Short mmCIF file of C-alpha atoms in Angstrom, two decimals:
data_model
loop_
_atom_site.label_atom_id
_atom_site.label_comp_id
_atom_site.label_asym_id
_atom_site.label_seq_id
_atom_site.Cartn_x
_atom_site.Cartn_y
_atom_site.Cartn_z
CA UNK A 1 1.76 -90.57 -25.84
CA UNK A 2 5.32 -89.69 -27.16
CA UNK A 3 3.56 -87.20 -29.73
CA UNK A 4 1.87 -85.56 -27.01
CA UNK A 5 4.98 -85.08 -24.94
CA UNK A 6 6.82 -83.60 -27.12
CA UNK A 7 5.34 -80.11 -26.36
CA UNK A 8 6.03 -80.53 -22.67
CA UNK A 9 10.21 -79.22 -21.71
CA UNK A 10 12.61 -81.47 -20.50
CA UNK A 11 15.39 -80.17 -18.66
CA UNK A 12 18.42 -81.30 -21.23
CA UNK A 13 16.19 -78.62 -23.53
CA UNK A 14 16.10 -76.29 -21.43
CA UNK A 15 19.78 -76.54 -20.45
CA UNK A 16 21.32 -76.61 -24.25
CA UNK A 17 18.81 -73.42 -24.67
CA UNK A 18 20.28 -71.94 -21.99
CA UNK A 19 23.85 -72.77 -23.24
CA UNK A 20 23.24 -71.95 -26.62
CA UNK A 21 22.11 -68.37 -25.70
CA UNK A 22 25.28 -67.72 -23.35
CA UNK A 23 27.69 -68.99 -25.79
CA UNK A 24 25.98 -66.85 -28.62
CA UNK A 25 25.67 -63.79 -26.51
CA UNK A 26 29.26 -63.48 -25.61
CA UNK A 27 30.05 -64.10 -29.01
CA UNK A 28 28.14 -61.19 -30.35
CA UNK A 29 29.45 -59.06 -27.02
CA UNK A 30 32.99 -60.37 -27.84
CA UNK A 31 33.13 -59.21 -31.54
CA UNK A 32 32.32 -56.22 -30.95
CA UNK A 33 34.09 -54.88 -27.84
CA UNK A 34 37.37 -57.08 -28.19
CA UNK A 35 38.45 -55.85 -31.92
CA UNK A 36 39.68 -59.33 -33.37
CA UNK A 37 36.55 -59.06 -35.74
CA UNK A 38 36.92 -56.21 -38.82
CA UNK A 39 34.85 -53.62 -37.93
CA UNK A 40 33.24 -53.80 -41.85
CA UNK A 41 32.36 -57.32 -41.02
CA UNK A 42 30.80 -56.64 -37.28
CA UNK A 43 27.68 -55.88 -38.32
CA UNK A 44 27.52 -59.34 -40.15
CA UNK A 45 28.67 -61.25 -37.48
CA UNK A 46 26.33 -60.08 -34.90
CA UNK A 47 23.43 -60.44 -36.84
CA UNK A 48 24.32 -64.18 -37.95
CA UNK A 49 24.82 -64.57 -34.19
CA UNK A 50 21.87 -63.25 -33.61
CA UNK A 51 19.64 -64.96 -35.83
CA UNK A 52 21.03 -68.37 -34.77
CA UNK A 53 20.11 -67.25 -30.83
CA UNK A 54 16.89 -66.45 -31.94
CA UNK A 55 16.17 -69.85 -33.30
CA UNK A 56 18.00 -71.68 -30.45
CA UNK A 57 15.59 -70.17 -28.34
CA UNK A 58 12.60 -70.36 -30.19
CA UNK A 59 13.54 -74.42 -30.38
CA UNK A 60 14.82 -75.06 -26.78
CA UNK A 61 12.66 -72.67 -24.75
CA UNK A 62 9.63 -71.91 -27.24
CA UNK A 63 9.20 -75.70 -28.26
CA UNK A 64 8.61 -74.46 -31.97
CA UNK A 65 9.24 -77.39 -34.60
CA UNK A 66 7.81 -79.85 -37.05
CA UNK A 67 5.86 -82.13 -35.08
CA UNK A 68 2.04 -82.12 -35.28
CA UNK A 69 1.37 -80.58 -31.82
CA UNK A 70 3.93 -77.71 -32.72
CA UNK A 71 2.67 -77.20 -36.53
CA UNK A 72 0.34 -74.35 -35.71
CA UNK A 73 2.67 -71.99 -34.11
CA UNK A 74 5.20 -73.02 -36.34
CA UNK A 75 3.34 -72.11 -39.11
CA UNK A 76 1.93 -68.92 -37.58
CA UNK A 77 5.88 -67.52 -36.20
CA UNK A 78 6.71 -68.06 -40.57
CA UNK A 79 4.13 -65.94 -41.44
CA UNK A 80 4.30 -63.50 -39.06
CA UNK A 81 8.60 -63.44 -39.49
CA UNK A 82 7.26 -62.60 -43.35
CA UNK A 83 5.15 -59.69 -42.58
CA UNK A 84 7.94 -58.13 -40.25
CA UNK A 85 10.14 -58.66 -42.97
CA UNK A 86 8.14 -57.14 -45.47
CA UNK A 87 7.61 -53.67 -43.09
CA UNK A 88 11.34 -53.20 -41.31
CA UNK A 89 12.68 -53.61 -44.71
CA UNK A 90 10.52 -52.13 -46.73
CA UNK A 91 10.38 -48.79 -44.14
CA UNK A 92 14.37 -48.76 -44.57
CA UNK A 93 14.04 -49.04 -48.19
CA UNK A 94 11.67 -46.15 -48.46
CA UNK A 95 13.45 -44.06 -46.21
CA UNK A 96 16.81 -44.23 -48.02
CA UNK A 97 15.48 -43.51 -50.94
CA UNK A 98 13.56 -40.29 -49.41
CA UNK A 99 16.63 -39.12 -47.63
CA UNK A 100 18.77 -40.04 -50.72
CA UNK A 101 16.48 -37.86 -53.52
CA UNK A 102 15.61 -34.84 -50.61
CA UNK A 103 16.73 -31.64 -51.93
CA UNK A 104 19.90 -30.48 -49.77
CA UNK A 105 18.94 -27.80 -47.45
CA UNK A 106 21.80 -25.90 -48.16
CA UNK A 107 21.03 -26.03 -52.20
CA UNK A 108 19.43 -23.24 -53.67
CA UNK A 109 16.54 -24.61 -56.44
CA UNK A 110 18.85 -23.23 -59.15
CA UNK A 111 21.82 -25.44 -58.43
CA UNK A 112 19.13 -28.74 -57.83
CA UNK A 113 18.22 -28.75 -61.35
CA UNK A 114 21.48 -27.69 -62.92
CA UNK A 115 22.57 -31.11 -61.44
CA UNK A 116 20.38 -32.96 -63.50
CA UNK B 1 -33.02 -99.29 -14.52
CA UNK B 2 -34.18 -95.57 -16.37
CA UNK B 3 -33.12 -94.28 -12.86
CA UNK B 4 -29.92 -95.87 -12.45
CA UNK B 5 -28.53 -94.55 -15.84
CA UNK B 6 -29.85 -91.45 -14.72
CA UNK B 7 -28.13 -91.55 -11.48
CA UNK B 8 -25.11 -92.21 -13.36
CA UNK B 9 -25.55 -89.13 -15.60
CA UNK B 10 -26.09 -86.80 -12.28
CA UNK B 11 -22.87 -87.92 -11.22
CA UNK B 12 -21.34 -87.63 -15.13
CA UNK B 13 -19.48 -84.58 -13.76
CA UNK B 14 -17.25 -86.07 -11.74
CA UNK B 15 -16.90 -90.18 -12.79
CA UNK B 16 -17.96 -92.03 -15.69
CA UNK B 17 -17.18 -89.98 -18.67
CA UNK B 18 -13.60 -88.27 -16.73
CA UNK B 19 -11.79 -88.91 -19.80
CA UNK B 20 -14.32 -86.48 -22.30
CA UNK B 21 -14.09 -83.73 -19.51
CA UNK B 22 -10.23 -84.00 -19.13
CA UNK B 23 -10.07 -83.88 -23.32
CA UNK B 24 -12.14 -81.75 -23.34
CA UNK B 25 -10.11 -79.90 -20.87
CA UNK B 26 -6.97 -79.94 -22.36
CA UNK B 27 -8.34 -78.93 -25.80
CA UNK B 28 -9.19 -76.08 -24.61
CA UNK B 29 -6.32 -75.59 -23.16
CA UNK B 30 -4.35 -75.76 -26.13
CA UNK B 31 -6.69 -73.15 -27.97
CA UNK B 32 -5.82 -71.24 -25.44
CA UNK B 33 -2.27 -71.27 -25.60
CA UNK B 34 -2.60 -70.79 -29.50
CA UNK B 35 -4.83 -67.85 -28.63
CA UNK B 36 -2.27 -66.59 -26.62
CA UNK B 37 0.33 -67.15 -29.14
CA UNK B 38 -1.58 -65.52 -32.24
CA UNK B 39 -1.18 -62.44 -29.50
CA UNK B 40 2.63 -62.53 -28.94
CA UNK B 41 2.45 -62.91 -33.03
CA UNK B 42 0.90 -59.31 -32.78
CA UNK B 43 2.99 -57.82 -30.29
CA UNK B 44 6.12 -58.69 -32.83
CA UNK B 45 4.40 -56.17 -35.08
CA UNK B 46 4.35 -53.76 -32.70
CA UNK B 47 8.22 -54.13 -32.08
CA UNK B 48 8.58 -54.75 -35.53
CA UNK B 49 7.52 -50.84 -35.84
CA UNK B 50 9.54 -50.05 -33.20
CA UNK B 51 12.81 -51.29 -34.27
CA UNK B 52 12.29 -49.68 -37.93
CA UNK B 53 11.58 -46.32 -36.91
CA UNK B 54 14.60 -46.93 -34.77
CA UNK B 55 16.86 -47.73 -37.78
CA UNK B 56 15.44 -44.89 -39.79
CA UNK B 57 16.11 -42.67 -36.82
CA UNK B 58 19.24 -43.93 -35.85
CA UNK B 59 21.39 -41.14 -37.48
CA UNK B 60 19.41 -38.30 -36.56
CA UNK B 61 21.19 -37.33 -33.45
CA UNK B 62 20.70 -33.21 -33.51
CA UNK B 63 23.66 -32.86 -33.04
CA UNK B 64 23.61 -35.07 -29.77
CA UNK B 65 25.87 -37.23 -28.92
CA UNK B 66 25.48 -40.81 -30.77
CA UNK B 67 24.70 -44.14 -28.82
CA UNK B 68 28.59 -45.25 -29.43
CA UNK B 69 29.28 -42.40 -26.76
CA UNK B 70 26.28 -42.84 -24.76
CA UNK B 71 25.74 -46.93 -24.21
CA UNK B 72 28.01 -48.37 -22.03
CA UNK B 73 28.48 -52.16 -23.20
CA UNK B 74 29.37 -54.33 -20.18
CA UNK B 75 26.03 -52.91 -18.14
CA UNK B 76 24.19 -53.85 -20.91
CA UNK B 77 25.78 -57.11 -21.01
CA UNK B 78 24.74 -57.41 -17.44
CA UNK B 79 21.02 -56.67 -18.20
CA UNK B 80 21.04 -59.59 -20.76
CA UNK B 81 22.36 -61.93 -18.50
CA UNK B 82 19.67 -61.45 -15.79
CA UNK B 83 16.99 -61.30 -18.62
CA UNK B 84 18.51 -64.87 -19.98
CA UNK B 85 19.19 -65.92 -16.55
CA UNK B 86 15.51 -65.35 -15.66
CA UNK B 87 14.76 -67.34 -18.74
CA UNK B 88 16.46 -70.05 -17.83
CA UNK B 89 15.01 -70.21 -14.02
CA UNK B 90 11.55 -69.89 -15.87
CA UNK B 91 12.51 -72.98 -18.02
CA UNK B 92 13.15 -74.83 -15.23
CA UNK B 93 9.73 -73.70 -13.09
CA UNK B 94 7.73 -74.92 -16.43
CA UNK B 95 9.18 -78.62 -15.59
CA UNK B 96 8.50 -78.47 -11.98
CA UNK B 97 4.80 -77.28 -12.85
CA UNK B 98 4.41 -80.41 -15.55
CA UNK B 99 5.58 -82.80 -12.85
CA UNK B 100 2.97 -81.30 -10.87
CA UNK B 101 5.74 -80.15 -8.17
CA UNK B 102 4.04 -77.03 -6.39
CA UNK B 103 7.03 -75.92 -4.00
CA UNK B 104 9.48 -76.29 -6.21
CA UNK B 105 7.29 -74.70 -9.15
CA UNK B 106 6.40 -71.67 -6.72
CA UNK B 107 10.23 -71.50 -5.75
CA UNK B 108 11.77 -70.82 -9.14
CA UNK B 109 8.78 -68.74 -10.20
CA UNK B 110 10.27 -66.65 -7.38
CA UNK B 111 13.65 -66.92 -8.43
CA UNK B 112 12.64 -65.64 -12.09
CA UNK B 113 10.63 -62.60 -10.33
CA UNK B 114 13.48 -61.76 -8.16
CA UNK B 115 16.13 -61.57 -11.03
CA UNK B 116 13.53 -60.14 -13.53
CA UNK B 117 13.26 -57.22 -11.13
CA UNK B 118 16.80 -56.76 -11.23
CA UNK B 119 17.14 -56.62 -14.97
CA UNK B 120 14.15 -53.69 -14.47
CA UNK B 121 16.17 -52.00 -11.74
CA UNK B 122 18.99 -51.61 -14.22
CA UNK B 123 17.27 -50.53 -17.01
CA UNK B 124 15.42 -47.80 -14.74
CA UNK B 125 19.30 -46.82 -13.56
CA UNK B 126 20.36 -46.85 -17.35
CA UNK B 127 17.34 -44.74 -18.12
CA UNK B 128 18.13 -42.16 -15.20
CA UNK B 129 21.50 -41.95 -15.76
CA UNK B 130 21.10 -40.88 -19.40
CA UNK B 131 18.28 -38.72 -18.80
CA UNK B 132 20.76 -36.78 -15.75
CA UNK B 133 23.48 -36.30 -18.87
CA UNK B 134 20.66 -34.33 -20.59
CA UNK B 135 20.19 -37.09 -23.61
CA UNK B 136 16.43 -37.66 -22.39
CA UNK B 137 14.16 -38.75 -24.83
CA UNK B 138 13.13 -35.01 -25.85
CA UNK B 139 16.75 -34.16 -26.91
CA UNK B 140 16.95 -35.77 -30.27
CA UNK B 141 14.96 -38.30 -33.25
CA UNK B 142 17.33 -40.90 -31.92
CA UNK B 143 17.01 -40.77 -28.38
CA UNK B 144 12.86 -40.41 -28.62
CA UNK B 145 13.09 -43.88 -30.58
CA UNK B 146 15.83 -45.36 -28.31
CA UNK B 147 13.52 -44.95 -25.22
CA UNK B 148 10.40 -46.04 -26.94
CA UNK B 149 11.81 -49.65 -28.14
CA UNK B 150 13.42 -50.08 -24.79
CA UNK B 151 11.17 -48.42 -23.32
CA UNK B 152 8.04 -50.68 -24.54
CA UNK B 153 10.33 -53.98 -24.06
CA UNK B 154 11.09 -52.76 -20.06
CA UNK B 155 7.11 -52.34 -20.29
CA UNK B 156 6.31 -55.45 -21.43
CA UNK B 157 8.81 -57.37 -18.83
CA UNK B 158 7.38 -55.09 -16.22
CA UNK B 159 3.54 -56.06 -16.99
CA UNK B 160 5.58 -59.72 -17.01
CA UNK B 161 6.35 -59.65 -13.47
CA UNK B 162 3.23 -58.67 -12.26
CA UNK B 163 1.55 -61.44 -13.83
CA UNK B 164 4.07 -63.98 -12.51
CA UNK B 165 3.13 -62.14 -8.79
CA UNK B 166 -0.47 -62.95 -9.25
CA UNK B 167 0.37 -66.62 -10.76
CA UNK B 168 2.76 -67.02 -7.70
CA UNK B 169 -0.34 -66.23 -6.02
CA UNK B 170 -2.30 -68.59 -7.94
CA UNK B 171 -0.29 -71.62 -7.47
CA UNK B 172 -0.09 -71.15 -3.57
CA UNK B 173 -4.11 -70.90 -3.65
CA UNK B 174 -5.72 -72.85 -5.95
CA UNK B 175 -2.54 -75.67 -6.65
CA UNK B 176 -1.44 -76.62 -10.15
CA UNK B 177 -5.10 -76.91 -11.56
CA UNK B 178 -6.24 -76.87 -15.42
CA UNK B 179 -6.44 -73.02 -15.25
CA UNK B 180 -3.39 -72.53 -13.57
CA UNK B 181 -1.08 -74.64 -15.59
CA UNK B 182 -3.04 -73.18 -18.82
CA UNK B 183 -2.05 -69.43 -17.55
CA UNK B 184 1.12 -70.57 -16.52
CA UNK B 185 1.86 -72.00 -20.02
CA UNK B 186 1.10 -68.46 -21.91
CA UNK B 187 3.32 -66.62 -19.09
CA UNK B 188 6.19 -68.72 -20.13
CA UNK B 189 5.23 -68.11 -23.40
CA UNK B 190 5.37 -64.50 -22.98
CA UNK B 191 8.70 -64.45 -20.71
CA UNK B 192 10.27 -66.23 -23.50
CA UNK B 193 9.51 -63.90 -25.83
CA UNK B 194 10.50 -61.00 -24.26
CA UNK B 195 13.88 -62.55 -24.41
CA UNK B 196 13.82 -63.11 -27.67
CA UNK B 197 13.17 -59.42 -28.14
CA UNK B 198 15.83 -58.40 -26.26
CA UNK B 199 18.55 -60.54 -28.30
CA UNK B 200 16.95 -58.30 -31.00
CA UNK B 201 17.71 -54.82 -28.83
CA UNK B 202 21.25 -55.70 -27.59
CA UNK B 203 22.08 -56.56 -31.52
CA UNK B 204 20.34 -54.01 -33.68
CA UNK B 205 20.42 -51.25 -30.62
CA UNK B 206 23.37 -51.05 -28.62
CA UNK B 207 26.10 -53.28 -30.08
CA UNK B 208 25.10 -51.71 -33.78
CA UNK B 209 25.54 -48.55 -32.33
CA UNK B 210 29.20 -48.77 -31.21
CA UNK B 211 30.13 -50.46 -34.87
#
């Protein structure tokens, strides 16, 4: 009976989710608009704060973890977390390297392969 | 004695076996709610897309202005409090629906409608108000993906609240049922992970943007 109540919410879940997300999000707010973090490290912090919302509320308000009831979606969010992965990096990847190797507009095809 | 367990098996519906029909019940439930899930899984994808053509596009302003002059911060803090306000509320309406409490369940389903209405009514404002200063959609790369990934999310939380009308609905007619705790369950689902793609917009979207 415990097993199969651990997929239903109780409300100290569903307040520490709530918690969790407020604290995080005026974090990532805060870093940004107040200046005390360096801006070359901003983009680090909110993403670190943002990852650790994400799984705060994919624990507290999504009910994803380890127990047998949960293992499906579990499994199924990895996967899926792999395959979005795969295409938002992969499309950045690709598209610097296009941008980066595009002949500049303003160079005549002369001047292109006297660079090389 | 042939008749009697015959009899019995007439009635089968409603008494003697009640413990098959309600497993049988709530395993399909569940496949349901895994069905439903294996959908949200899908709908990542599609914001998956979104948010890379975004972050290829990001740069290409036309000369435009960029979203560090455009975004103004503290509304859009305001928009993800309601959205993780309404979370919460919703968090609170799945408890009241597992302890089988109908007026409170109906009450905070309200609540979350109410304040996920709000968070629309804000975006529509932000929406206006850029499109008035001429940075529409149509005016650069940038802008066309901006309003598609917020677009699609205010979409998607729109859709959201008129499914938690008719499930408001629902609940006053029918009570908390099989069906309407199993529909329930994938609405929460699908509230929750609207939020979670909005932690993704305020991060990679608007507070990137005035790095």
């Amino acid at each position: 009976m415990a097993n199969a109540d651990s997929n239903h919410a109780s409300i100290g879940a569903v307040v520490a989710g709530f918690g969790l997300s407020l604290v995080l999000t005026a974090l990532s707010f805060g870093a940004v608009m107040s200046g005390l973090v360096p801006r070359d490290q901003q983009l680090a912090t909110i993403v670190v704060l943002a990852v650790l919302q994400l799984l705060a509320q994919l624990v507290f308000f999504l009910h994803l973890g380890t127990a047998p009831e949960q293992r499906n979606t579990t499994v199924i969010f990895i996967l899926t977390t792999l395959l979005i992965a795969t295409v938002v990096s992969g499309s950045l990847w690709v598209m610097h390297n296009a941008n980066a190797n595009m002949t500049p507009m303003q160079m005549s095809v002369e001047m292109a392969k006297s660079r090389e | 004695m042939n008749m009697s367990i015959q009899m019995q098996d007439l009635g089968g519906d409603h008494l003697p076996p009640v413990d098959h029909a309600e497993q049988h019940e709530h395993d399909a439930g569940k496949r349901t709610v895994l069905g439903f899930w294996i959908y949200l899984m899908s709908d990542c994808l599609i914001f998956a897309s979104l948010f890379a053509t975004f972050a290829v596009l990001a740069g290409n302003t036309a000369g435009g202005r960029t979203g560090k002059e455009l975004f103004d911060l503290p509304y859009v803090a305001g928009e993800t409090l309601l959205l993780l306000l309404s979370s919460f509320t919703f968090g609170i309406a799945h408890i009241a629906m597992q302890r089988q409490q109908r007026g409170s369940t109906v009450g905070w389903l309200m609540a979350t409608f109410v304040i996920g209405l709000g968070f629309i009514a804000m975006e529509v404002h932000e929406f206006a108000g850029l499109i008035a200063e001429g940075a529409g959609p149509s005016r650069s790369a940038f802008l066309s993906a901006y309003f598609t990934l917020v677009g699609t999310h205010g979409l998607h939380v729109t859709a959201g609240l008129i499914w938690l009308a008719v499930m408001i609905h629902q609940t006053l007619r029918f009570g908390l049922d099989g069906m309407v705790l199993r529909r329930l369950a994938c609405l929460s689902l699908f509230w929750h992970f609207l939020d979670l793609v909005w932690i993704c917009v305020f991060t990679f979207v608007y507070l990137r943007e005035a790095i």
